[in-house]
Short mmCIF file of C-alpha atoms in Angstrom, two decimals:
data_model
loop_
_atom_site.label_atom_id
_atom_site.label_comp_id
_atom_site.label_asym_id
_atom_site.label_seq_id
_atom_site.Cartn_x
_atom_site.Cartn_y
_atom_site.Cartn_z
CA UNK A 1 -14.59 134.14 -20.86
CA UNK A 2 -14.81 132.97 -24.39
CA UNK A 3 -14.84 129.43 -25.60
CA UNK A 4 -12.28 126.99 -26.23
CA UNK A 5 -11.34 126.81 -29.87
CA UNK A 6 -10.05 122.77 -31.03
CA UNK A 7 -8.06 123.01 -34.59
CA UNK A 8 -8.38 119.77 -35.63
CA UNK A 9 -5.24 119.11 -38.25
CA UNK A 10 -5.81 119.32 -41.79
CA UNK A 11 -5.57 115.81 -43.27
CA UNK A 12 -2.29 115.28 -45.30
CA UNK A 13 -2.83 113.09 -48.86
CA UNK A 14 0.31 111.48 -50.31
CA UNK A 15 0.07 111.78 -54.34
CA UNK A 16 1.76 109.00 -55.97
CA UNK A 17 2.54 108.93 -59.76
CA UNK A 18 4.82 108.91 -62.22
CA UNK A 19 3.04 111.58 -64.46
CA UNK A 20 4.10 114.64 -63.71
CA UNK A 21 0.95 116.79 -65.36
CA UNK A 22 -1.49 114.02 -63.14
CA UNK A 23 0.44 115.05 -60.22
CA UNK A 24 -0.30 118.56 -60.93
CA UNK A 25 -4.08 118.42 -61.37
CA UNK A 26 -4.76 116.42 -58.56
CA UNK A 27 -2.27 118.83 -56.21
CA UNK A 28 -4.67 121.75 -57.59
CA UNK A 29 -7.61 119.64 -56.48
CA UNK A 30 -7.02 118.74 -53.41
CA UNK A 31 -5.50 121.56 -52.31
CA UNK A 32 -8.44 124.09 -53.05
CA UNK A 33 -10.44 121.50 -50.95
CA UNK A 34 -8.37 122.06 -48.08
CA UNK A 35 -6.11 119.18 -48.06
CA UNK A 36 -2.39 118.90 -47.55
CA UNK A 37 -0.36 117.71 -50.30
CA UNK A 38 2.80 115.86 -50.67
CA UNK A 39 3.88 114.60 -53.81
CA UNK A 40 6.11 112.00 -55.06
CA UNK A 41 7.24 111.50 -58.71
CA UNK A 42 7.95 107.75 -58.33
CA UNK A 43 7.17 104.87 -56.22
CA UNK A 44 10.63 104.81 -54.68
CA UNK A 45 10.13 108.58 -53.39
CA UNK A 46 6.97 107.62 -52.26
CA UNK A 47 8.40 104.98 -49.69
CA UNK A 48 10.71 108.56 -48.65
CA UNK A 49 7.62 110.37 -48.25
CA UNK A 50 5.82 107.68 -45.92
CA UNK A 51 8.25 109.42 -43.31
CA UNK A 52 5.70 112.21 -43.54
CA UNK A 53 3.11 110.88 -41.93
CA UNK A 54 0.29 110.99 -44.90
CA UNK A 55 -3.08 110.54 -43.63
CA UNK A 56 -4.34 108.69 -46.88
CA UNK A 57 -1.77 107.64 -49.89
CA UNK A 58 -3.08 107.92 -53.08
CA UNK A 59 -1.05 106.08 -55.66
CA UNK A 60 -1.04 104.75 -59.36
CA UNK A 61 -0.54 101.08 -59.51
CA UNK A 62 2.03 101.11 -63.00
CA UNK A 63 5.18 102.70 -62.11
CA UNK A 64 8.51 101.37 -63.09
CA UNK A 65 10.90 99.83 -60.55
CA UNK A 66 8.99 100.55 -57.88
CA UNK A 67 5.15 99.84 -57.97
CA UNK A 68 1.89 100.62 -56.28
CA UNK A 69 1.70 97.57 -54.83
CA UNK A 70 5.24 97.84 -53.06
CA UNK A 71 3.88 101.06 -51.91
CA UNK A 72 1.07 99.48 -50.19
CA UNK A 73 2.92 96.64 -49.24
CA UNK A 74 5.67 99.26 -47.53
CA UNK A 75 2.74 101.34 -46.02
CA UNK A 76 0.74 98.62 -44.57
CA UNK A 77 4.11 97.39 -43.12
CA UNK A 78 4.70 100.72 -41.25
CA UNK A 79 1.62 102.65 -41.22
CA UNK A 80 -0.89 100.33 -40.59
CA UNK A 81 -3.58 102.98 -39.91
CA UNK A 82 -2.62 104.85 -43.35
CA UNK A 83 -5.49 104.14 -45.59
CA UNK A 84 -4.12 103.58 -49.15
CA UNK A 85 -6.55 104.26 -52.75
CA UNK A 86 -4.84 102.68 -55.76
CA UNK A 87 -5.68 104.39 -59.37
CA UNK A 88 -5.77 102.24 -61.83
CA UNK A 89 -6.49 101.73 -65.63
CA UNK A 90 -8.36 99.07 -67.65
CA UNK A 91 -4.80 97.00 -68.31
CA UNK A 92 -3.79 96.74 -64.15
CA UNK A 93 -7.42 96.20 -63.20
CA UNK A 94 -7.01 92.62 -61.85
CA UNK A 95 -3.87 93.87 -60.08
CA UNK A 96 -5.92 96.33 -58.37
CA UNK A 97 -8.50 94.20 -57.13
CA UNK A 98 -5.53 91.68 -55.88
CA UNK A 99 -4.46 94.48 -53.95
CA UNK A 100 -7.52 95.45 -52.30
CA UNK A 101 -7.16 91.62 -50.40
CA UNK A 102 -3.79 92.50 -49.86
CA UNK A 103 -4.61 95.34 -47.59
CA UNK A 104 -6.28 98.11 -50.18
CA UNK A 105 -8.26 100.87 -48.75
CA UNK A 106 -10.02 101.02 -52.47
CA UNK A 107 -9.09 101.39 -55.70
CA UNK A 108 -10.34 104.10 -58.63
CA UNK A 109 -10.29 103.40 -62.63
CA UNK A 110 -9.30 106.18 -64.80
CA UNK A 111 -10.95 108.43 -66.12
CA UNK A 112 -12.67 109.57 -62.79
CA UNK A 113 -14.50 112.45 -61.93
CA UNK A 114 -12.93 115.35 -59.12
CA UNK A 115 -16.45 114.92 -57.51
CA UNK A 116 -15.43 110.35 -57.56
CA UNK A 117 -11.86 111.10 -56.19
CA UNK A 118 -13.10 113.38 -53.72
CA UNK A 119 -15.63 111.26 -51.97
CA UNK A 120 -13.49 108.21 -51.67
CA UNK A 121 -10.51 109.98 -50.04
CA UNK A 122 -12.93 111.34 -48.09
CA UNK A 123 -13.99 108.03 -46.79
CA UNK A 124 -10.44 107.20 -46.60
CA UNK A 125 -9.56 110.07 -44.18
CA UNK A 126 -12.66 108.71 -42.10
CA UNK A 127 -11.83 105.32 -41.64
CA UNK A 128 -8.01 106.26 -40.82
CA UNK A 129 -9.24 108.38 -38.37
CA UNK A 130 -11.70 105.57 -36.58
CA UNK A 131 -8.91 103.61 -37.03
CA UNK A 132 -5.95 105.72 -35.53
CA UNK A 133 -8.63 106.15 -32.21
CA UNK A 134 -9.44 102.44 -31.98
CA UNK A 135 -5.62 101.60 -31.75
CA UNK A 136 -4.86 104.34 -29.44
CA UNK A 137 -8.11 103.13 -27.02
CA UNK A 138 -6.63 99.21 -27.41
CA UNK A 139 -3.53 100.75 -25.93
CA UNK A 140 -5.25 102.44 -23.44
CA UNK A 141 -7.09 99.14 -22.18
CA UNK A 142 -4.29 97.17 -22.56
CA UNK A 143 -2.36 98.91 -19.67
CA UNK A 144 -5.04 98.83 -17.46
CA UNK A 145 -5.75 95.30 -17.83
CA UNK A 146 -1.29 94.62 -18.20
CA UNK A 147 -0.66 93.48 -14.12
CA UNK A 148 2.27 95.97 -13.29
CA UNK A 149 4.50 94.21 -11.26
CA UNK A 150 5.02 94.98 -8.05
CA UNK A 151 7.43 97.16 -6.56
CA UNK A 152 7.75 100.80 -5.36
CA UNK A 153 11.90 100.77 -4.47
CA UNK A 154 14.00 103.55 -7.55
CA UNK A 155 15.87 101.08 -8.80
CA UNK A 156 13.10 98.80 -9.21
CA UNK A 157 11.11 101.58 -10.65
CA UNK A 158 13.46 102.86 -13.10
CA UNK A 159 13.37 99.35 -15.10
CA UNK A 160 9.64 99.17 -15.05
CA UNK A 161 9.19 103.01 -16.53
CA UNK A 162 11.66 101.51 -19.46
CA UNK A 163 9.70 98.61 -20.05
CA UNK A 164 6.41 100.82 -20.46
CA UNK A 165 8.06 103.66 -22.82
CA UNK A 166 9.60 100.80 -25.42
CA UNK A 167 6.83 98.24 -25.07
CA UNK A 168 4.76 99.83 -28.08
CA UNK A 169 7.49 99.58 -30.34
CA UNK A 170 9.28 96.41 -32.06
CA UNK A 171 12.77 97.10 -30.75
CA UNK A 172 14.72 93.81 -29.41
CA UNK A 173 15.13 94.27 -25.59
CA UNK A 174 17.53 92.79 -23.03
CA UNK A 175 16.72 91.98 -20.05
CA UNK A 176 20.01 91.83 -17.41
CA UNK A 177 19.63 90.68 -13.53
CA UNK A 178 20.49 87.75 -11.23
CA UNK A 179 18.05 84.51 -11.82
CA UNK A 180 14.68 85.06 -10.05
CA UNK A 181 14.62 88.45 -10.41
CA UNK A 182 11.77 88.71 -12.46
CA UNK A 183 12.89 89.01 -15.59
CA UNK A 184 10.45 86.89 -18.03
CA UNK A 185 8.06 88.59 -15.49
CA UNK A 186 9.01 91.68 -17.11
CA UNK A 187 9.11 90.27 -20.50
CA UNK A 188 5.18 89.10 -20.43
CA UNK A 189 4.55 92.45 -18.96
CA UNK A 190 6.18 94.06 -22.24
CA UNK A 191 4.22 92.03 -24.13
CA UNK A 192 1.19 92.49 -22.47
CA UNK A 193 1.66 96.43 -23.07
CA UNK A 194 2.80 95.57 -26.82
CA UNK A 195 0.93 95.87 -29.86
CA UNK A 196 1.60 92.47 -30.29
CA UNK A 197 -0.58 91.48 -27.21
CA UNK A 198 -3.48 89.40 -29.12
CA UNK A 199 -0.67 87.02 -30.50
CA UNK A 200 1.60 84.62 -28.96
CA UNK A 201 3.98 85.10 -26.06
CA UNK A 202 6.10 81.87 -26.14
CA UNK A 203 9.45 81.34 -23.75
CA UNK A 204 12.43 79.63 -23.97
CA UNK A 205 15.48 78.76 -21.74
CA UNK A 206 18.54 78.28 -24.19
CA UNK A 207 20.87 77.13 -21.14
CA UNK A 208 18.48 73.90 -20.59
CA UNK A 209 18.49 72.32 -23.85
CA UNK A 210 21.54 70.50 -25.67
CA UNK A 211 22.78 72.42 -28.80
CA UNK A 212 20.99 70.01 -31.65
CA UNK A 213 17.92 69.80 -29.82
CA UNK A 214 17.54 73.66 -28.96
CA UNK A 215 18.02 75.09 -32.80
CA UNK A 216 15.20 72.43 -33.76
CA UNK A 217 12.84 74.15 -31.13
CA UNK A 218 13.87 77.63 -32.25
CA UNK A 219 14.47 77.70 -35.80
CA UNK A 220 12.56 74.15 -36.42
CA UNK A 221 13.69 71.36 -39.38
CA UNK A 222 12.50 69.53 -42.04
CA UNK A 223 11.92 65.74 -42.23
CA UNK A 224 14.99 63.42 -42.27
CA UNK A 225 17.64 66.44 -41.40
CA UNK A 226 18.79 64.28 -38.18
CA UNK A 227 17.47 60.95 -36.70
CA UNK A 228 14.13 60.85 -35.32
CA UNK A 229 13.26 64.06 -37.90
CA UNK A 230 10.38 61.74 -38.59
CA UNK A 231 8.18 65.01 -40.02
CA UNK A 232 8.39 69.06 -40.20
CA UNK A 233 8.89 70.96 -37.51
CA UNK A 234 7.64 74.97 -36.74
CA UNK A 235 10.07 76.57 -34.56
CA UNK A 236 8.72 79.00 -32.27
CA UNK A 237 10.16 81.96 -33.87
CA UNK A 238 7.54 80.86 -36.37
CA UNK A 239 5.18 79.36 -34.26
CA UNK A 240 5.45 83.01 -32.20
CA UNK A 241 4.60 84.90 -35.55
CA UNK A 242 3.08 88.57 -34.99
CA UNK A 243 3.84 87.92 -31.03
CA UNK A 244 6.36 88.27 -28.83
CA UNK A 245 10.17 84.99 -28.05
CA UNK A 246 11.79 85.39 -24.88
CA UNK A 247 15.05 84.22 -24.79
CA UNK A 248 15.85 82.95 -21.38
CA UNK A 249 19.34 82.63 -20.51
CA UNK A 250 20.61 83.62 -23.89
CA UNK A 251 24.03 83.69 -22.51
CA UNK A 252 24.30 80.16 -22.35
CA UNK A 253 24.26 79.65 -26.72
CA UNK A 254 26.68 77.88 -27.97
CA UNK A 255 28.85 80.01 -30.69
CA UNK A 256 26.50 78.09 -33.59
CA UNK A 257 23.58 78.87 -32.39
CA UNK A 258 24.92 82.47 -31.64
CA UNK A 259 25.57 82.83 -35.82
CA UNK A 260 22.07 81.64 -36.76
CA UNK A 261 20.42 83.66 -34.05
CA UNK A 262 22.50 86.70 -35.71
CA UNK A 263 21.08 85.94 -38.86
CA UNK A 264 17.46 86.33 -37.75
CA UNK A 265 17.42 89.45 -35.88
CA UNK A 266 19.55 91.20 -39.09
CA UNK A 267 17.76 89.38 -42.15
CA UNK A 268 14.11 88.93 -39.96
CA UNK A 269 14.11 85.47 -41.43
CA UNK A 270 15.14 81.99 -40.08
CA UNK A 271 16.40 78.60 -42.11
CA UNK A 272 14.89 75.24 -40.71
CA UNK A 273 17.56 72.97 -39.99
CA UNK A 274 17.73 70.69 -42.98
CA UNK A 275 15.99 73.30 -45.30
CA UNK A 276 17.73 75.84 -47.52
CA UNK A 277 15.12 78.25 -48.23
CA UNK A 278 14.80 81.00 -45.98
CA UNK A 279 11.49 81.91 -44.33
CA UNK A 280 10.36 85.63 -43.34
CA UNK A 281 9.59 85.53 -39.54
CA UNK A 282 7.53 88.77 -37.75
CA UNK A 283 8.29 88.13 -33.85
CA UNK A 284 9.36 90.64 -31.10
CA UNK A 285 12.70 89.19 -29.47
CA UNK A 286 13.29 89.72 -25.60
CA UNK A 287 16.42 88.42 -24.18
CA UNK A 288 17.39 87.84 -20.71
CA UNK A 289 20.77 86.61 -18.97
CA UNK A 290 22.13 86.46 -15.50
CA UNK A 291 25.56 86.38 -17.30
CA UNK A 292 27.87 89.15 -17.90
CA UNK A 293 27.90 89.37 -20.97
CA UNK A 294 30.72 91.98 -22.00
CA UNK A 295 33.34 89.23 -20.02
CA UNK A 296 31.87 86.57 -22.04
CA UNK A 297 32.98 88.58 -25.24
CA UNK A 298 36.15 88.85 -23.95
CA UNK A 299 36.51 85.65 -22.87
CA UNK A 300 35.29 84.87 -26.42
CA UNK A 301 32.25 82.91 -25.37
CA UNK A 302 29.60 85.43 -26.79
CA UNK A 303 29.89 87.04 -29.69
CA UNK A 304 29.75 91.16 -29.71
CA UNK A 305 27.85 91.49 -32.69
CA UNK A 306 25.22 89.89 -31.33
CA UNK A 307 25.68 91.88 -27.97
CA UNK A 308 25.00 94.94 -29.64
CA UNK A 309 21.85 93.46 -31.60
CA UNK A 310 20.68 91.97 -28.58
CA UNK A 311 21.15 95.12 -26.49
CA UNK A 312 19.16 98.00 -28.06
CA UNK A 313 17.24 98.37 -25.41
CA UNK A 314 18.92 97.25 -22.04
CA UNK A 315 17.09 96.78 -18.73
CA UNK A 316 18.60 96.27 -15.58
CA UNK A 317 16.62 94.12 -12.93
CA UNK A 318 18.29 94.86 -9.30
CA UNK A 319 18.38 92.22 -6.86
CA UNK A 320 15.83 91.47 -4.21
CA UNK A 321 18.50 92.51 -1.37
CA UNK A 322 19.04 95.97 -3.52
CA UNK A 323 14.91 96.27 -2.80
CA UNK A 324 14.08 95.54 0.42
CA UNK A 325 11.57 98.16 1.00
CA UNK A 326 9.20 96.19 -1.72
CA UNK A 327 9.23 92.41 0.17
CA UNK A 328 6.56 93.66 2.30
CA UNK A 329 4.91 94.22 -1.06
CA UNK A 330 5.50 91.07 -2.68
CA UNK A 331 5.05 88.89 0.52
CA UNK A 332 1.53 90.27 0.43
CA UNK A 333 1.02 89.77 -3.09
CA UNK A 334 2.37 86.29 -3.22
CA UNK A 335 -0.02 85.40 -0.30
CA UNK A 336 -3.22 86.75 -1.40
CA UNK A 337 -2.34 84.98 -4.74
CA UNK A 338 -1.71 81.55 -2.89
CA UNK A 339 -5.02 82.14 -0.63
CA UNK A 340 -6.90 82.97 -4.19
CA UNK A 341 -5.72 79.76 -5.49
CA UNK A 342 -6.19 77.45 -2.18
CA UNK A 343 -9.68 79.38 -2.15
CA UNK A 344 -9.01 80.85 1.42
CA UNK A 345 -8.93 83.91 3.45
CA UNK A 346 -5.00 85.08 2.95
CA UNK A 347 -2.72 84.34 5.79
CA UNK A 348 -1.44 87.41 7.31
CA UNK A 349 2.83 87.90 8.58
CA UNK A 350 3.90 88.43 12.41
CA UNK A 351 6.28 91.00 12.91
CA UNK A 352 8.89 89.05 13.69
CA UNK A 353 8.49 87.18 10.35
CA UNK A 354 8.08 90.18 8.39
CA UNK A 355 11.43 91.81 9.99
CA UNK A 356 13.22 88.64 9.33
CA UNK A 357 12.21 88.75 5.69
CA UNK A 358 13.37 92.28 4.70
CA UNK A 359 17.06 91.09 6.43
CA UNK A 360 17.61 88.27 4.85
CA UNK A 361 19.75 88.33 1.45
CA UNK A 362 17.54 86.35 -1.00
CA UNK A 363 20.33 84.64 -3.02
CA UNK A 364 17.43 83.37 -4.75
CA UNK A 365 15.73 86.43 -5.32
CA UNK A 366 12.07 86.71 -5.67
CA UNK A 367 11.75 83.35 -6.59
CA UNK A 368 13.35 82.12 -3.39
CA UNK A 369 10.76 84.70 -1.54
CA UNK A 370 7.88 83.05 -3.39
CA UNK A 371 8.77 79.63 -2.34
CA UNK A 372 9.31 80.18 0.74
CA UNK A 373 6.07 81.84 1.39
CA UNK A 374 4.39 78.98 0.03
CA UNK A 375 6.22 76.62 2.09
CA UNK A 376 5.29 78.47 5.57
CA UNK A 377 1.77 78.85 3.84
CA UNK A 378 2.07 74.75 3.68
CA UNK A 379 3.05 74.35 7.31
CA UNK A 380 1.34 76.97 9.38
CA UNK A 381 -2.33 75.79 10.71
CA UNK A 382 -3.64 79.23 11.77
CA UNK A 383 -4.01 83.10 10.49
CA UNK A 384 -0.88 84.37 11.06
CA UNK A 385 2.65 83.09 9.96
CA UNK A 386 5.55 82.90 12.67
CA UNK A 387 8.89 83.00 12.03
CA UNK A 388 9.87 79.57 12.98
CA UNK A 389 7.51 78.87 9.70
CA UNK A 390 10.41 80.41 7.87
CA UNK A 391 12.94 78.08 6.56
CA UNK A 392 16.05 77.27 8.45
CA UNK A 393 18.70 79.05 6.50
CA UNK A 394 16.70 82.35 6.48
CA UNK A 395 16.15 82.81 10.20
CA UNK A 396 19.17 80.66 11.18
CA UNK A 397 21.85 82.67 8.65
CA UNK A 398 25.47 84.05 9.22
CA UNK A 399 27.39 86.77 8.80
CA UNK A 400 29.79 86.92 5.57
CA UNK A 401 32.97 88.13 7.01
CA UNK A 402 34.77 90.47 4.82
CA UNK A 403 38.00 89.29 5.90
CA UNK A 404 39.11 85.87 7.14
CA UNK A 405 39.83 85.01 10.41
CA UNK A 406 43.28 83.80 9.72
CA UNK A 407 44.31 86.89 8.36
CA UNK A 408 46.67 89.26 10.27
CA UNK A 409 45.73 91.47 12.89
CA UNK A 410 46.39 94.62 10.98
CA UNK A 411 45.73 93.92 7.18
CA UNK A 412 47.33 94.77 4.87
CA UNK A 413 46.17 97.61 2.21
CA UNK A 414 46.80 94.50 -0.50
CA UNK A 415 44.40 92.77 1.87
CA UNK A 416 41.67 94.79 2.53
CA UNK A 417 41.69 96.23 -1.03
CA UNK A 418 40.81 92.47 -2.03
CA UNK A 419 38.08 91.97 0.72
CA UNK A 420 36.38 95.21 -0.24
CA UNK A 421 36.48 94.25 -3.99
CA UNK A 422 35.29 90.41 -3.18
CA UNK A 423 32.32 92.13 -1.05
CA UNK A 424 31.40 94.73 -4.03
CA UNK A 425 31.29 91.59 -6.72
CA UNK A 426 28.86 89.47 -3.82
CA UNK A 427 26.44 92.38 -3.44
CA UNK A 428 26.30 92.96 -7.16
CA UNK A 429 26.13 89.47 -7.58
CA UNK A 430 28.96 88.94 -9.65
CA UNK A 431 28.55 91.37 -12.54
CA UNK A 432 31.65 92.91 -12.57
CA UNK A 433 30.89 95.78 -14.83
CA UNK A 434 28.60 97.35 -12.31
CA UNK A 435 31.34 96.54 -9.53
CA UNK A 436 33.92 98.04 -11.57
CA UNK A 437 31.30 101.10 -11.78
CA UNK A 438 30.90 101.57 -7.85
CA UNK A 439 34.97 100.55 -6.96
CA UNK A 440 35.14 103.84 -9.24
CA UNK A 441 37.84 102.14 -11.45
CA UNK A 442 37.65 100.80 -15.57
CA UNK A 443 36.69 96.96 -15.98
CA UNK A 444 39.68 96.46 -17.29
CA UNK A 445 41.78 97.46 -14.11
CA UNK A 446 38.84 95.66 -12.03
CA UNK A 447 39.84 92.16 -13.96
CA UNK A 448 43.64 92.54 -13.86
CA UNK A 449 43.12 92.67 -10.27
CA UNK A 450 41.18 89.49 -10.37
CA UNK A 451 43.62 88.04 -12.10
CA UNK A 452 46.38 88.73 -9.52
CA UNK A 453 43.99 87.17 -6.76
CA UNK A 454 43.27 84.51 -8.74
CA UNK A 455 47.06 83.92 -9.46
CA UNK A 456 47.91 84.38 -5.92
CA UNK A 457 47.68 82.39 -2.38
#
């Protein structure tokens, strides 16, 4: 059996520059040395031909319009493992060397020698290579050390495997479920799997604060733009630079707020209250809301636009009720954690207290389960943790009838039609989009029909 043969991938060198016959002799060059070439004729073809995936750019500083420099600066934007080499003459000298703090693999002065050129793009392919495998290993220890959270139920599942695929990337994700579901869980977890993971993950819940107060702490201000505005401010899409804002509750913006948070995610910069120069902000935005949002647009208390910016990548959370099968999971978790911090041997769950667990509803969701674990944690003196530990309402709890008990003997259709759409809206907590989606009807039919209830005795 013969041996395994690896082709390793010849590397590819973008040629930048705006004379033609240059472009020529180099492509010649590099070529019989057994590079790939791609060329570009100007810097603003160049920043086309990044979309190539160059191993090393190679560009002359002077160009018109578009210069070397904007090359790098677009390169080192996007391709942050793309070595570039700047060639330069005697005149742009000092720009080169400016450019080499900037970010600059190296830069070359004309006239050079093929044997000059050749060994500097040479260590250019080198380091891009070390650095390509040092990013990809980062990413590698970064989801083993990232705490998956817990859970092993589909639905559960299904969010967590769209978290991991759009983690690496910088696209704005929101984050949809019932509060105490987990979601700025899920958010840290992104972040955690991010290349943003060294830098900042800061939170915020935009339902808690008053309007003035909460576009200070986001977008900051400047001294004496309102009372007490005794000095600057940072706002933490600033103060988050290069890391990660989650949005709690973003549902709950006022329509002001809604316009200035538009402005940042389409412009990627933010305006201090007060100031009226802009400033260029880097930060990863996850959202999260328990609302439904599509019937606050068409209620006209959330904007669309900023729906659809908001929602590039959407993640459902489900309910703890729609996930039983994983509180036998969590309670464990959740009490090894509290034994860890208490510095004692976990407590353990009767069966009884386990059973009553997975039937109870958890309005609360996982938060609710958390608490009260901690609670019987509190109150139980030995190993194991009886139900009457449990807190009253979850061992003590009653039926939801679907219909009332003054209704009619036999219903109606009018009537039972209602108590089967009430009962769809409580288990999907009141997001009537994924209601409408299991009634098998159009939102739109789903909320004339509310409308009638609401309208009727």
């Amino acid at each position: 059996m013969g041996e395994m043969v690896v082709t390793k991938t010849r590397p590819r060198i973008l040629i930048v520059d705006d004379e033609e016959s240059i472009v020529e002799t180099l492509t010649v060059l590099l070529k019989r040395e057994g590079y790939d070439v791609i060329t570009a004729l100007s810097g603003s073809e160049a920043l086309e031909r990044l979309s190539d995936s160059p191993s090393v750019v190679l560009t002359d500083i002077r160009m018109p319009k578009v210069s070397g420099i904007d090359v790098l600066a677009e390169a080192r934007s996007n391709l942050p493992d793309v070595p570039v080499v700047l060639m330069t003459a005697q005149a742009s000298l000092q720009s080169a060397i400016q450019a080499v703090n900037q970010g600059a693999f190296y830069y070359i002065q004309k006239p050079f020698t093929n044997d000059e050129l050749l060994a500097i793009l040479q260590k250019a392919v080198d380091f891009g290579e070390v650095k390509s495998e040092n990013r990809t290993l980062k990413s590698a220890i970064r989801r083993q050390a990232a705490a998956r959270p817990i859970g092993k139920c589909r639905n559960f599942l299904e969010a967590l495997q769209v978290a991991e695929t759009v983690a690496s990337t910088d696209s704005t994700v929101l984050v949809q479920g019932e509060s105490g579901t987990g979601k700025e869980v899920l958010a840290r977890y992104i972040h955690q799997l991010s290349n943003r993971s060294e830098n900042s993950f800061l939170s915020i819940n935009c339902g808690a604060l008053p309007e003035s107060l909460l576009e200070s702490e986001l977008f900051g201000h400047v001294r004496g733009s309102f009372t007490g505005a005794v000095k600057d401010k940072q706002g933490l899409f600033l103060a988050a630079g290069g890391g990660t804002l989650f949005l709690d509750e973003v549902g709950e913006m006022v329509p002001a707020t809604q316009i200035r948070l538009l402005h940042v995610l389409q412009q990627h910069e933010v305006i201090p209250v007060g100031a009226t120069e802009p400033v260029k902000v880097d930060v990863r935005i996850v959202a999260a809301t328990n609302a439904d949002l599509e019937e606050a647009i068409r209620l006209g208390n959330f904007r669309s636009d900023l729906f659809y910016r908001l929602n590039v990548i959407a993640i459902h959370m489900p309910p703890l009720r729609e996930r039983r099968d994983d509180i036998p999971l969590l309670a464990e978790g959740f009490l090894e954690r509290l034994a860890h911090s208490r510095e004692t041997e976990p407590k353990r769950l009767s069966e009884e207290t386990l059973q009553a667990l997975i039937e109870y509803d958890w309005p609360g969701n996982v938060r609710e389960l958390e608490n009260a674990l901690e609670r019987a944690v509190a109150m139980v003196q030995g190993e194991v943790i009886s139900r009457d530990a449990l807190p009253k309402h979850v061992i003590e709890r009653e039926p939801t009838p679907l219909i009332s008990a003054k209704q009619a003997a036999n219903p109606t259709l009018e009537v039972i039609e209602r108590a089967y759409i009430e009962w769809v809206l409580q288990a999907e907590g009141g997001n009537k989009t994924r209601a409408a989606e299991i009634l098998g009807i159009d939102p739109s039919t789903l909320y004339r029909k509310l409308a009638r209830f609401e309208s009727e005795p």
